[in-house]
mmCIF file of C-alpha atoms and ligand atoms in Angstrom:
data_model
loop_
_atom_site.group_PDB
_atom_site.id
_atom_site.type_symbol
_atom_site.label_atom_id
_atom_site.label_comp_id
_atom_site.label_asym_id
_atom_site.label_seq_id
_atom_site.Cartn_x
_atom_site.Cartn_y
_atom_site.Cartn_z
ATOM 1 C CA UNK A 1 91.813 110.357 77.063
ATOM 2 C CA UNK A 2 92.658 107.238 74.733
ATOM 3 C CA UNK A 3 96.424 108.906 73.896
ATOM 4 C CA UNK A 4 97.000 110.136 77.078
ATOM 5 C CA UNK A 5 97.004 106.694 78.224
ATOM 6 C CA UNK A 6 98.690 105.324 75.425
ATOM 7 C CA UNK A 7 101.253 102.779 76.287
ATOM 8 C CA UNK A 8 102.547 99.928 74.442
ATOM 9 C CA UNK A 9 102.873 96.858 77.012
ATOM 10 C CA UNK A 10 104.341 94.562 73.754
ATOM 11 C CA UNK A 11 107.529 96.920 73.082
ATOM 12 C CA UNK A 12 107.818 97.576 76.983
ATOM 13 C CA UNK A 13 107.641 93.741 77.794
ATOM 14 C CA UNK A 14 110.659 92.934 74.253
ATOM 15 C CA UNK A 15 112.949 95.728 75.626
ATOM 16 C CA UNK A 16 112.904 95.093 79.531
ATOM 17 C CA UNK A 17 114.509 92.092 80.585
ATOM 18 C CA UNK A 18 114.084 91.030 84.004
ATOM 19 C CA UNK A 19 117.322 91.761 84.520
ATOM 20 C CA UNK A 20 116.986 94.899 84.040
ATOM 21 C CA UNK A 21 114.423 95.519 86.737
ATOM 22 C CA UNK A 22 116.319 92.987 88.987
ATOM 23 C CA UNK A 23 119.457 95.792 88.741
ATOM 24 C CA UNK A 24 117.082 98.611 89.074
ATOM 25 C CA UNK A 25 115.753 97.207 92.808
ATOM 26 C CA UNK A 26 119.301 96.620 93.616
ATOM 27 C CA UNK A 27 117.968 92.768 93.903
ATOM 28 C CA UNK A 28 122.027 91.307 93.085
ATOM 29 C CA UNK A 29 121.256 87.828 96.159
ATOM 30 C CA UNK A 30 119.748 85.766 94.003
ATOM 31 C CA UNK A 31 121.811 82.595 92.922
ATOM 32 C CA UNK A 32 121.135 80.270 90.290
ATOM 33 C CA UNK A 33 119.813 76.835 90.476
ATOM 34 C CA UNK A 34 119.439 75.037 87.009
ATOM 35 C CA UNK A 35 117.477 77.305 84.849
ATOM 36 C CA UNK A 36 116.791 79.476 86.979
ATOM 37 C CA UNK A 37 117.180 82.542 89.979
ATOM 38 C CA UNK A 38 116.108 82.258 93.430
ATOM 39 C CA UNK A 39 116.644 83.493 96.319
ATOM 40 C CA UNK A 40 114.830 86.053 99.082
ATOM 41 C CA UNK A 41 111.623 87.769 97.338
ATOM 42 C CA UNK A 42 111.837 91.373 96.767
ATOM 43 C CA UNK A 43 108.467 91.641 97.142
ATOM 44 C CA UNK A 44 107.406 89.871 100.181
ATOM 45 C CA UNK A 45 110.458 90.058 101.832
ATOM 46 C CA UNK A 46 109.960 87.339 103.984
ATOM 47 C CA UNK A 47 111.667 84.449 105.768
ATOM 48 C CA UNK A 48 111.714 81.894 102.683
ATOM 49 C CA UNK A 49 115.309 81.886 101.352
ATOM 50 C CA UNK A 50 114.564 80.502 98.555
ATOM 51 C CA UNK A 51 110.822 81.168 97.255
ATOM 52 C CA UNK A 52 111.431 84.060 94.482
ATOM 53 C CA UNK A 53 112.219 82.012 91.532
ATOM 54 C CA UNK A 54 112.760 83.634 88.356
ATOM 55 C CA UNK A 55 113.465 82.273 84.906
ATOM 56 C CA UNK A 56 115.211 85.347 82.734
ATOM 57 C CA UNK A 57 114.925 82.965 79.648
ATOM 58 C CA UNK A 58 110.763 83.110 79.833
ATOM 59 C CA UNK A 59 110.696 86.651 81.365
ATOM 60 C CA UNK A 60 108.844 85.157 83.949
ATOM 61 C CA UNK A 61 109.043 85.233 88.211
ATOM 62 C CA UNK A 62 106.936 83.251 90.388
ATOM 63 C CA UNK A 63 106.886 83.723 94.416
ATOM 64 C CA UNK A 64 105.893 80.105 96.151
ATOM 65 C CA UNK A 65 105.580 82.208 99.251
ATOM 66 C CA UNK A 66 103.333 85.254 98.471
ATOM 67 C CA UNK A 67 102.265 83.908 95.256
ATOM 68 C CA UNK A 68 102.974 87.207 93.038
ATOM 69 C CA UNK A 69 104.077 85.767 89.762
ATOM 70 C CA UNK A 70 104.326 87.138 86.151
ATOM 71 C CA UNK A 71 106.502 88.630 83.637
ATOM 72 C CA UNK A 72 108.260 92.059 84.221
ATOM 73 C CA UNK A 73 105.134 94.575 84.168
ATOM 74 C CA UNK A 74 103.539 92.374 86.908
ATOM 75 C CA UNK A 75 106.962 92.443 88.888
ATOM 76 C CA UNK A 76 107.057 96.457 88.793
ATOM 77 C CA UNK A 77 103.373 96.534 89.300
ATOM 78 C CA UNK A 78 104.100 94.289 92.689
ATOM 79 C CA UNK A 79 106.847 96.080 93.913
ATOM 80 C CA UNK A 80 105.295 99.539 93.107
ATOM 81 C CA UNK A 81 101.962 98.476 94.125
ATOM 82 C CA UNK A 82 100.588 100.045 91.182
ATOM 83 C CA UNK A 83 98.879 98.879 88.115
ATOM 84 C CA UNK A 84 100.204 97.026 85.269
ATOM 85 C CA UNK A 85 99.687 100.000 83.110
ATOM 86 C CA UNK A 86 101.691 102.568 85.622
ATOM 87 C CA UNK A 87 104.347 99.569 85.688
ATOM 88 C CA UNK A 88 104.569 100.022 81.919
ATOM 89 C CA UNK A 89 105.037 103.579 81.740
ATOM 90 C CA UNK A 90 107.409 103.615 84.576
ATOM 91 C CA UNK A 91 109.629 100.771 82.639
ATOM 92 C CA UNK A 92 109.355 103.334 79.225
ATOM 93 C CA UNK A 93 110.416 106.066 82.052
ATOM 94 C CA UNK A 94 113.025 104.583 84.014
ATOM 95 C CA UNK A 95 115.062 102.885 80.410
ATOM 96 C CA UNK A 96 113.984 106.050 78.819
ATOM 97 C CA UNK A 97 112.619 103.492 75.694
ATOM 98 C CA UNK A 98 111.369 105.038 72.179
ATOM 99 C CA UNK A 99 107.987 104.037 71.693
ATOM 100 C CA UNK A 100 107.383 102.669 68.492
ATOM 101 C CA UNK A 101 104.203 103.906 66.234
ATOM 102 C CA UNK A 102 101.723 106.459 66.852
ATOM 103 C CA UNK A 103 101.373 107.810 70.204
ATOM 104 C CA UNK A 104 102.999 110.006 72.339
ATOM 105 C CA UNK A 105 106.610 109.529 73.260
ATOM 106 C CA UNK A 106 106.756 107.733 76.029
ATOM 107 C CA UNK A 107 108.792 109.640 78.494
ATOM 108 C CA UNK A 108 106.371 112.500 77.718
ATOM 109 C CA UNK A 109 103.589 110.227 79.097
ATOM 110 C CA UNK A 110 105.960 109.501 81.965
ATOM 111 C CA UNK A 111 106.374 113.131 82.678
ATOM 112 C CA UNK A 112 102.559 113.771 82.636
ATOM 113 C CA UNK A 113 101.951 110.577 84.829
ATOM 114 C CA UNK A 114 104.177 112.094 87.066
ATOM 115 C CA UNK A 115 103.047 115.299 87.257
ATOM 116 C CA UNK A 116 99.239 113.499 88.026
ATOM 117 C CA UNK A 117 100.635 111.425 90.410
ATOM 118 C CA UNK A 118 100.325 107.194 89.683
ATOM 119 C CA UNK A 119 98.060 107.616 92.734
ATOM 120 C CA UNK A 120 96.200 110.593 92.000
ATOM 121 C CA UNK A 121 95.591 109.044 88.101
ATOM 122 C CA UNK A 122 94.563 105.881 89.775
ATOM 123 C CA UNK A 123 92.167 107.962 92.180
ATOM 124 C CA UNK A 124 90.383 108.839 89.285
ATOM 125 C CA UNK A 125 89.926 105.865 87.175
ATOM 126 C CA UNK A 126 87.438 102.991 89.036
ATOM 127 C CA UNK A 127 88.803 104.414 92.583
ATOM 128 C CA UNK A 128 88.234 101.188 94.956
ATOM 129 C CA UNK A 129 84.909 101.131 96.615
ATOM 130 C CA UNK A 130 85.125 102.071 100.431
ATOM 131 C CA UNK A 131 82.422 99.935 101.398
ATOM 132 C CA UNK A 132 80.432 96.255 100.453
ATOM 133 C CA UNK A 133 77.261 95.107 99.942
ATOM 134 C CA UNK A 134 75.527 92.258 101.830
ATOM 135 C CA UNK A 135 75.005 89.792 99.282
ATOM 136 C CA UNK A 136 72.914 86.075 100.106
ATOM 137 C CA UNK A 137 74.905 83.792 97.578
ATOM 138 C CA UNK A 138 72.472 81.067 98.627
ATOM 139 C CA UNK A 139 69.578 83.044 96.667
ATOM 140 C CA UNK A 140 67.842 80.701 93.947
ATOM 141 C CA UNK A 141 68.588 83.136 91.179
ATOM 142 C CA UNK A 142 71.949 81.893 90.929
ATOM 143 C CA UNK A 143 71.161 78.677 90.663
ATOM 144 C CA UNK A 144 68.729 79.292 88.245
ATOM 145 C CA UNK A 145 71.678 80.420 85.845
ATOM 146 C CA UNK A 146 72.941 77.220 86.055
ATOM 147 C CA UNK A 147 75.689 78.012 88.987
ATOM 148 C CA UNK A 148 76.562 76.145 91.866
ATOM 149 C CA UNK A 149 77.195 77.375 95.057
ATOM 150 C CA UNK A 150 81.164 77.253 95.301
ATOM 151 C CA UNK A 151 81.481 79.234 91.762
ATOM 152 C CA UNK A 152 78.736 82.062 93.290
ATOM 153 C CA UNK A 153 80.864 82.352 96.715
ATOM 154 C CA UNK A 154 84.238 81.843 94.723
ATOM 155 C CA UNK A 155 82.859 85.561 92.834
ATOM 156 C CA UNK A 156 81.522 86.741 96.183
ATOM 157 C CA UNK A 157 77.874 86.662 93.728
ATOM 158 C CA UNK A 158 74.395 86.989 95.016
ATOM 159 C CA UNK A 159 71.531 88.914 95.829
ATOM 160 C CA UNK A 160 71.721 91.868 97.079
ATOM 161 C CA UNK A 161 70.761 92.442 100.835
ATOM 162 C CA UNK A 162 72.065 95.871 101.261
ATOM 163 C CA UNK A 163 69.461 99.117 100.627
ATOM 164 C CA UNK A 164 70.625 101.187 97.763
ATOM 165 C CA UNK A 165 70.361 101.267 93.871
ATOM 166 C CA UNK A 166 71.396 97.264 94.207
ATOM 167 C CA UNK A 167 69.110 96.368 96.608
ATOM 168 C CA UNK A 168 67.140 93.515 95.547
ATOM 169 C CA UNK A 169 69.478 92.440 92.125
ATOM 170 C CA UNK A 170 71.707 90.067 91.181
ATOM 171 C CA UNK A 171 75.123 91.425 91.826
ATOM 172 C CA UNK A 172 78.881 90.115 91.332
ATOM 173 C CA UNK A 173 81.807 92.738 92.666
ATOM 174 C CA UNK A 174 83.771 94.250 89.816
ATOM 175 C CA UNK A 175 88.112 94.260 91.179
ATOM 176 C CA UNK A 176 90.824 96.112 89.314
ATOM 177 C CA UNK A 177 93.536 94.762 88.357
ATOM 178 C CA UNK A 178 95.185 94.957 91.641
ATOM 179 C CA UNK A 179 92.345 92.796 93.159
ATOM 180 C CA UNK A 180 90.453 95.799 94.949
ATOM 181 C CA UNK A 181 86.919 95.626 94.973
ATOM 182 C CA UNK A 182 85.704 98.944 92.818
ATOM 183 C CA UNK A 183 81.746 98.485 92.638
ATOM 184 C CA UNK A 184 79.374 96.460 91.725
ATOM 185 C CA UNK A 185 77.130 95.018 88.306
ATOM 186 C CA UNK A 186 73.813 94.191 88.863
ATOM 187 C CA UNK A 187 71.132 91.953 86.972
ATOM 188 C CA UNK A 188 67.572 92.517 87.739
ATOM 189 C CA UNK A 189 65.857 89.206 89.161
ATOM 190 C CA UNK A 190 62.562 90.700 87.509
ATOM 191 C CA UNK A 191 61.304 92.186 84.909
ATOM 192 C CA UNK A 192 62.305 96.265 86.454
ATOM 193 C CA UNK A 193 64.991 98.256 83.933
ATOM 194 C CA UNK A 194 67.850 98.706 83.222
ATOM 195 C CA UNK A 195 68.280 94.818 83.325
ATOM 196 C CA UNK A 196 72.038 95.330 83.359
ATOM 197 C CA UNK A 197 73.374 98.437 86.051
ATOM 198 C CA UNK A 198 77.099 99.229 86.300
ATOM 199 C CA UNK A 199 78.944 101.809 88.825
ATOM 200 C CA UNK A 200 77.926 105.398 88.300
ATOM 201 C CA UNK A 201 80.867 106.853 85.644
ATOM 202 C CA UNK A 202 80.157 110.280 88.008
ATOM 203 C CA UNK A 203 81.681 108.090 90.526
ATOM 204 C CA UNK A 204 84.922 107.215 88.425
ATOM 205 C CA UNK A 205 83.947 103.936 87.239
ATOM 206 C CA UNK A 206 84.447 103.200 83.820
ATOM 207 C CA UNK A 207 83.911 99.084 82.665
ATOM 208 C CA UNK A 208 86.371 99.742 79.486
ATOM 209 C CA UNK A 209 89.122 99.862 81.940
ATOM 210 C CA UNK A 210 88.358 96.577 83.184
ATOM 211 C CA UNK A 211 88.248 93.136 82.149
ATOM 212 C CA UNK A 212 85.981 91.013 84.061
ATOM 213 C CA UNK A 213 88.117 88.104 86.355
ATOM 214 C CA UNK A 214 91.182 89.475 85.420
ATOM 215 C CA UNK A 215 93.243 89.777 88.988
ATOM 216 C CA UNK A 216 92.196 86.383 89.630
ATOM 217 C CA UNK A 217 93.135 84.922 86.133
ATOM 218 C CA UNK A 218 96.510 86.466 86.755
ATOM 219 C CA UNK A 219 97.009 84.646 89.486
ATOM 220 C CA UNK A 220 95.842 81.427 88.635
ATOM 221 C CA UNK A 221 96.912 80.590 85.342
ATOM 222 C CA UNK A 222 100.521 80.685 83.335
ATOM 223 C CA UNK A 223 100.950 82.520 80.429
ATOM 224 C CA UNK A 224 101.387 79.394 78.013
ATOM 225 C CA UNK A 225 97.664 78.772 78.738
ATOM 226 C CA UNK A 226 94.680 80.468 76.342
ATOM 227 C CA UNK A 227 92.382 82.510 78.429
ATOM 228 C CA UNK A 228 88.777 81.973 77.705
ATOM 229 C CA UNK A 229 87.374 85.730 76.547
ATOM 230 C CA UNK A 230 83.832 86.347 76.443
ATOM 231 C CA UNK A 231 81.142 88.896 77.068
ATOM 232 C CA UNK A 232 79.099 88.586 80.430
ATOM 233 C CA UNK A 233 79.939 88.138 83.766
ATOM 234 C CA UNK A 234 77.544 85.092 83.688
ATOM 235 C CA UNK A 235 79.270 83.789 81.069
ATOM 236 C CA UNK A 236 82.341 83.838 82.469
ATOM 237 C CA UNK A 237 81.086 82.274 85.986
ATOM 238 C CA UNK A 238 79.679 79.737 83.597
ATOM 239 C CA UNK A 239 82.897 78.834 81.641
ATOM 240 C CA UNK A 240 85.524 79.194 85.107
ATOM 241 C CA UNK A 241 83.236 76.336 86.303
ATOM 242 C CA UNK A 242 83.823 74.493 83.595
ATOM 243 C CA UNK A 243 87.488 74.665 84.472
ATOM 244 C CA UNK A 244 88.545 77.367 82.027
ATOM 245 C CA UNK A 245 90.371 80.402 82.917
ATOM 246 C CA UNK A 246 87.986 82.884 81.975
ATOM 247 C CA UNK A 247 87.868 87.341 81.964
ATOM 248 C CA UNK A 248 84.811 89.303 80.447
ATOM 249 C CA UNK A 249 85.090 92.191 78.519
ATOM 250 C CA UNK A 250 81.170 93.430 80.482
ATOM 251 C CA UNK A 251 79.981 93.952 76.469
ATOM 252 C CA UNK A 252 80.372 93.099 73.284
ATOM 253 C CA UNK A 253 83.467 95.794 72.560
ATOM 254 C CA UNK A 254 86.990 95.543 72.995
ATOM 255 C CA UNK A 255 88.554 98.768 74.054
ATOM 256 C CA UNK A 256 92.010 99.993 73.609
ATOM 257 C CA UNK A 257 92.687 99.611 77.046
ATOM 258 C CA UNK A 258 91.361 96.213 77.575
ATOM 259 C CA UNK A 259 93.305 95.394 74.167
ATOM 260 C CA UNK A 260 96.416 96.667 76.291
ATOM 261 C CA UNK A 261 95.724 94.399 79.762
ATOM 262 C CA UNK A 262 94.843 91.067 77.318
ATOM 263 C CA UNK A 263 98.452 92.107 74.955
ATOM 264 C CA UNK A 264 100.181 92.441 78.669
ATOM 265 C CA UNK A 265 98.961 89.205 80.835
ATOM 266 C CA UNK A 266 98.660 86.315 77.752
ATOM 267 C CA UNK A 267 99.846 84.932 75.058
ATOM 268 C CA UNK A 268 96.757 82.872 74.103
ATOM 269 C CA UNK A 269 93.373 83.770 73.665
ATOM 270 C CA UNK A 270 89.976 81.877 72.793
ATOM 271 C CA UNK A 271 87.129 84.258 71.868
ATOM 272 C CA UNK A 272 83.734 83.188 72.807
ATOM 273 C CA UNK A 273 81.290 85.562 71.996
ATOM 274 C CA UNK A 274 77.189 85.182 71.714
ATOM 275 C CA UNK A 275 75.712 83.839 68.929
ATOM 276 C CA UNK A 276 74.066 87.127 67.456
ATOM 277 C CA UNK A 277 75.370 89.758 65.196
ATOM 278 C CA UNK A 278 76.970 91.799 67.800
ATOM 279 C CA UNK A 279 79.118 88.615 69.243
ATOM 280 C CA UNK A 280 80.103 88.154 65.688
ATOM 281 C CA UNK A 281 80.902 91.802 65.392
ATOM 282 C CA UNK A 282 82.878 91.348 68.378
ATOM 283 C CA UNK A 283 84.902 88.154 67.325
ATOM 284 C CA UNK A 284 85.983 89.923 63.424
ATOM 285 C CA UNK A 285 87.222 92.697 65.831
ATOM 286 C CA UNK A 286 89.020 91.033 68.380
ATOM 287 C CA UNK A 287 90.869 88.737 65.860
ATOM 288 C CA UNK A 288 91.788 91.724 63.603
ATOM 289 C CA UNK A 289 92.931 93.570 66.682
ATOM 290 C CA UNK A 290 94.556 90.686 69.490
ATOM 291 C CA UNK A 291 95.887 88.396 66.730
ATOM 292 C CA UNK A 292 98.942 90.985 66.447
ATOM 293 C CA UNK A 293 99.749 90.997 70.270
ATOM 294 C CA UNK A 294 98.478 87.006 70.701
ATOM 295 C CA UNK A 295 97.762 83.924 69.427
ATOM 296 C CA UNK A 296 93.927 84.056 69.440
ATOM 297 C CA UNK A 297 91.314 81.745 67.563
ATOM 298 C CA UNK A 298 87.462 82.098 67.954
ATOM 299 C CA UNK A 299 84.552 79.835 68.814
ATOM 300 C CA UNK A 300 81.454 80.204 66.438
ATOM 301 C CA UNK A 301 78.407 79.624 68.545
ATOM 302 C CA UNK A 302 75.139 78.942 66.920
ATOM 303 C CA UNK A 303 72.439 81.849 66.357
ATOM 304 C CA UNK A 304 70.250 82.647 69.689
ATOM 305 C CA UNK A 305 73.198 80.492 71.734
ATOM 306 C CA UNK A 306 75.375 82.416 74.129
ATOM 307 C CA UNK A 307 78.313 80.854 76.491
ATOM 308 C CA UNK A 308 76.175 81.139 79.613
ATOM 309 C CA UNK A 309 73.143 78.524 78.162
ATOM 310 C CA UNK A 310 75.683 75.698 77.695
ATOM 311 C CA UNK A 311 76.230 73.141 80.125
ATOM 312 C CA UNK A 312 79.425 71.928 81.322
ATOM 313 C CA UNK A 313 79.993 69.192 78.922
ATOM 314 C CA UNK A 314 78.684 71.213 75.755
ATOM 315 C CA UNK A 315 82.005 74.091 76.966
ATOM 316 C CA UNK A 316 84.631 71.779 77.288
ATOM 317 C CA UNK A 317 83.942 69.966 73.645
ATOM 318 C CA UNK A 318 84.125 73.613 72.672
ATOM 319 C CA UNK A 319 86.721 74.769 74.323
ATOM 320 C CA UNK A 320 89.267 72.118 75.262
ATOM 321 C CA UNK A 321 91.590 72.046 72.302
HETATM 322 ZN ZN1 LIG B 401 107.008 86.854 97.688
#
């Protein structure tokens, strides 16, 4: 599972310029203006004549029209309407690159995504959820947690109202990175078990290929910025209202594919992990393993003390640099 989808988004990102992918589209309208492209948006299409702006220097494009913005994974990903990941190995596909290190080559992983499908692969990993719940974001467990009302409806968080294995807990909707809803986690409001419930894995959900906030985070910050990484979904509601962009790994592990989406969407990281032996666990890893794709450096919270107990003021001293 882990090699076949192994794909390095650092060599991908250094040997693609956006150029490159510019040429492949056939995208040749755009004129320059200072330090920069613009011109019509490939994406959008549009009537703006001038809202896709792109800056080859920083490998970067920003829409002002339709908002997509990124570097040249998230521009594939946007005009293929596919993940970052299939962006990636189409990129190694399409400039035929040599993959450095262990792993397959990456034109055979092209040639087996291909063969799969990018939709059928995508059918199979957290499929998007063909329904919603009925959640009451007004419900006094969320307060309770410290959240106010905007940061509960601005995660769509509540209690659940719908009948089902939810009913009754305290749920927040899990996206891909895409932004499509693909299930649900749920905290109990009482003392029943599991306290924690994820998707059913039976149902194609697994949380390691999914970082917590992440299609929002994309959209909202720029890549010069640290994101804020930490372990629970209440921690991360917690630390976004504090005014910090924010994804959550939904445990206390970094896998290798969560490794891949932090390596492809920043350059700066801030680990904030719980105050217990696992958090620490968690922080030794994720500086030994992020510190060689970004610049990362790690808040030490106090034993027993987790992001989600702080208040507002207590996060930014921590966090604001
Ligand atoms: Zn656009």
């Amino acid at each position: 599972m882990g090699e076949k989808n192994w794909v390095d988004f650092k060599a991908v990102k250094a040997a693609v310029t956006m150029q490159m992918v510019l040429d492949h589209y056939g995208v040749n309208w755009l004129r320059k203006s200072g330090d920069e492209l613009r011109g019509k948006c490939p994406i959008h299409g549009g009537e703006g004549e001038r809202s896709f702006h792109v800056n080859a220097g920083k490998g970067a494009f920003h829409c002002f029209s339709c908002q997509a913005k990124g570097n040249v994974l998230d521009l594939v990903a946007a005009m293929e309407k596919c993940s970052v990941r299939d962006a990636a190995v189409k990129l190694a596909e399409w400039f035929t690159l040599a993959q450095e290190g262990a792993g397959p080559p990456a034109t055979k992983m092209a040639a087996a995504a291909a063969k799969n499908g990018a939709e059928g692969a995508a059918a199979v990993i957290n499929p998007p959820l063909g329904f919603q719940l009925r959640v009451d974001g007004e419900h006094a467990y969320g307060v309770k947690r410290g959240l106010a009302k905007e940061t509960l409806a601005h995660f769509g968080a509540g209690l659940c109202m719908s009948k089902g294995t939810f009913a009754g807990r305290f749920v927040v909707p899990l996206h891909n990175e895409l932004g499509e809803l693909v299930g649900y986690a749920g905290r109990a409001v009482d003392d029943r078990e599991p306290k924690y419930l994820f998707p059913s894995s039976e149902k194609g959900f697994h949380k390691k290929y999914l970082l917590f906030n992440l299609h929002r985070v994309v959209k909202e910050m720029e890549a010069e910025h640290s994101v804020v990484i930490v372990e629970g979904f209440f921690d991360c509601m917690k630390v976004h209202q504090a005014g910090f962009p924010c994804v959550a790994l939904l445990g206390s592990s970094l896998s290798a594919e969560q490794e891949e989406m932090l390596g492809a969407h920043f350059n700066r990281a801030v680990l904030f992990f719980d105050g217990d032996e696992a958090g620490r666990g968690a922080t030794e890893d994720c500086l030994n393993r992020l510190s060689r794709k970004l610049f990362v450096r790690a808040v030490d919270l106090p034993d027993g003390k987790q992001p989600d107990m702080l208040d507002e003021r207590e996060l930014r001293e921590l966090l604001e640099v």
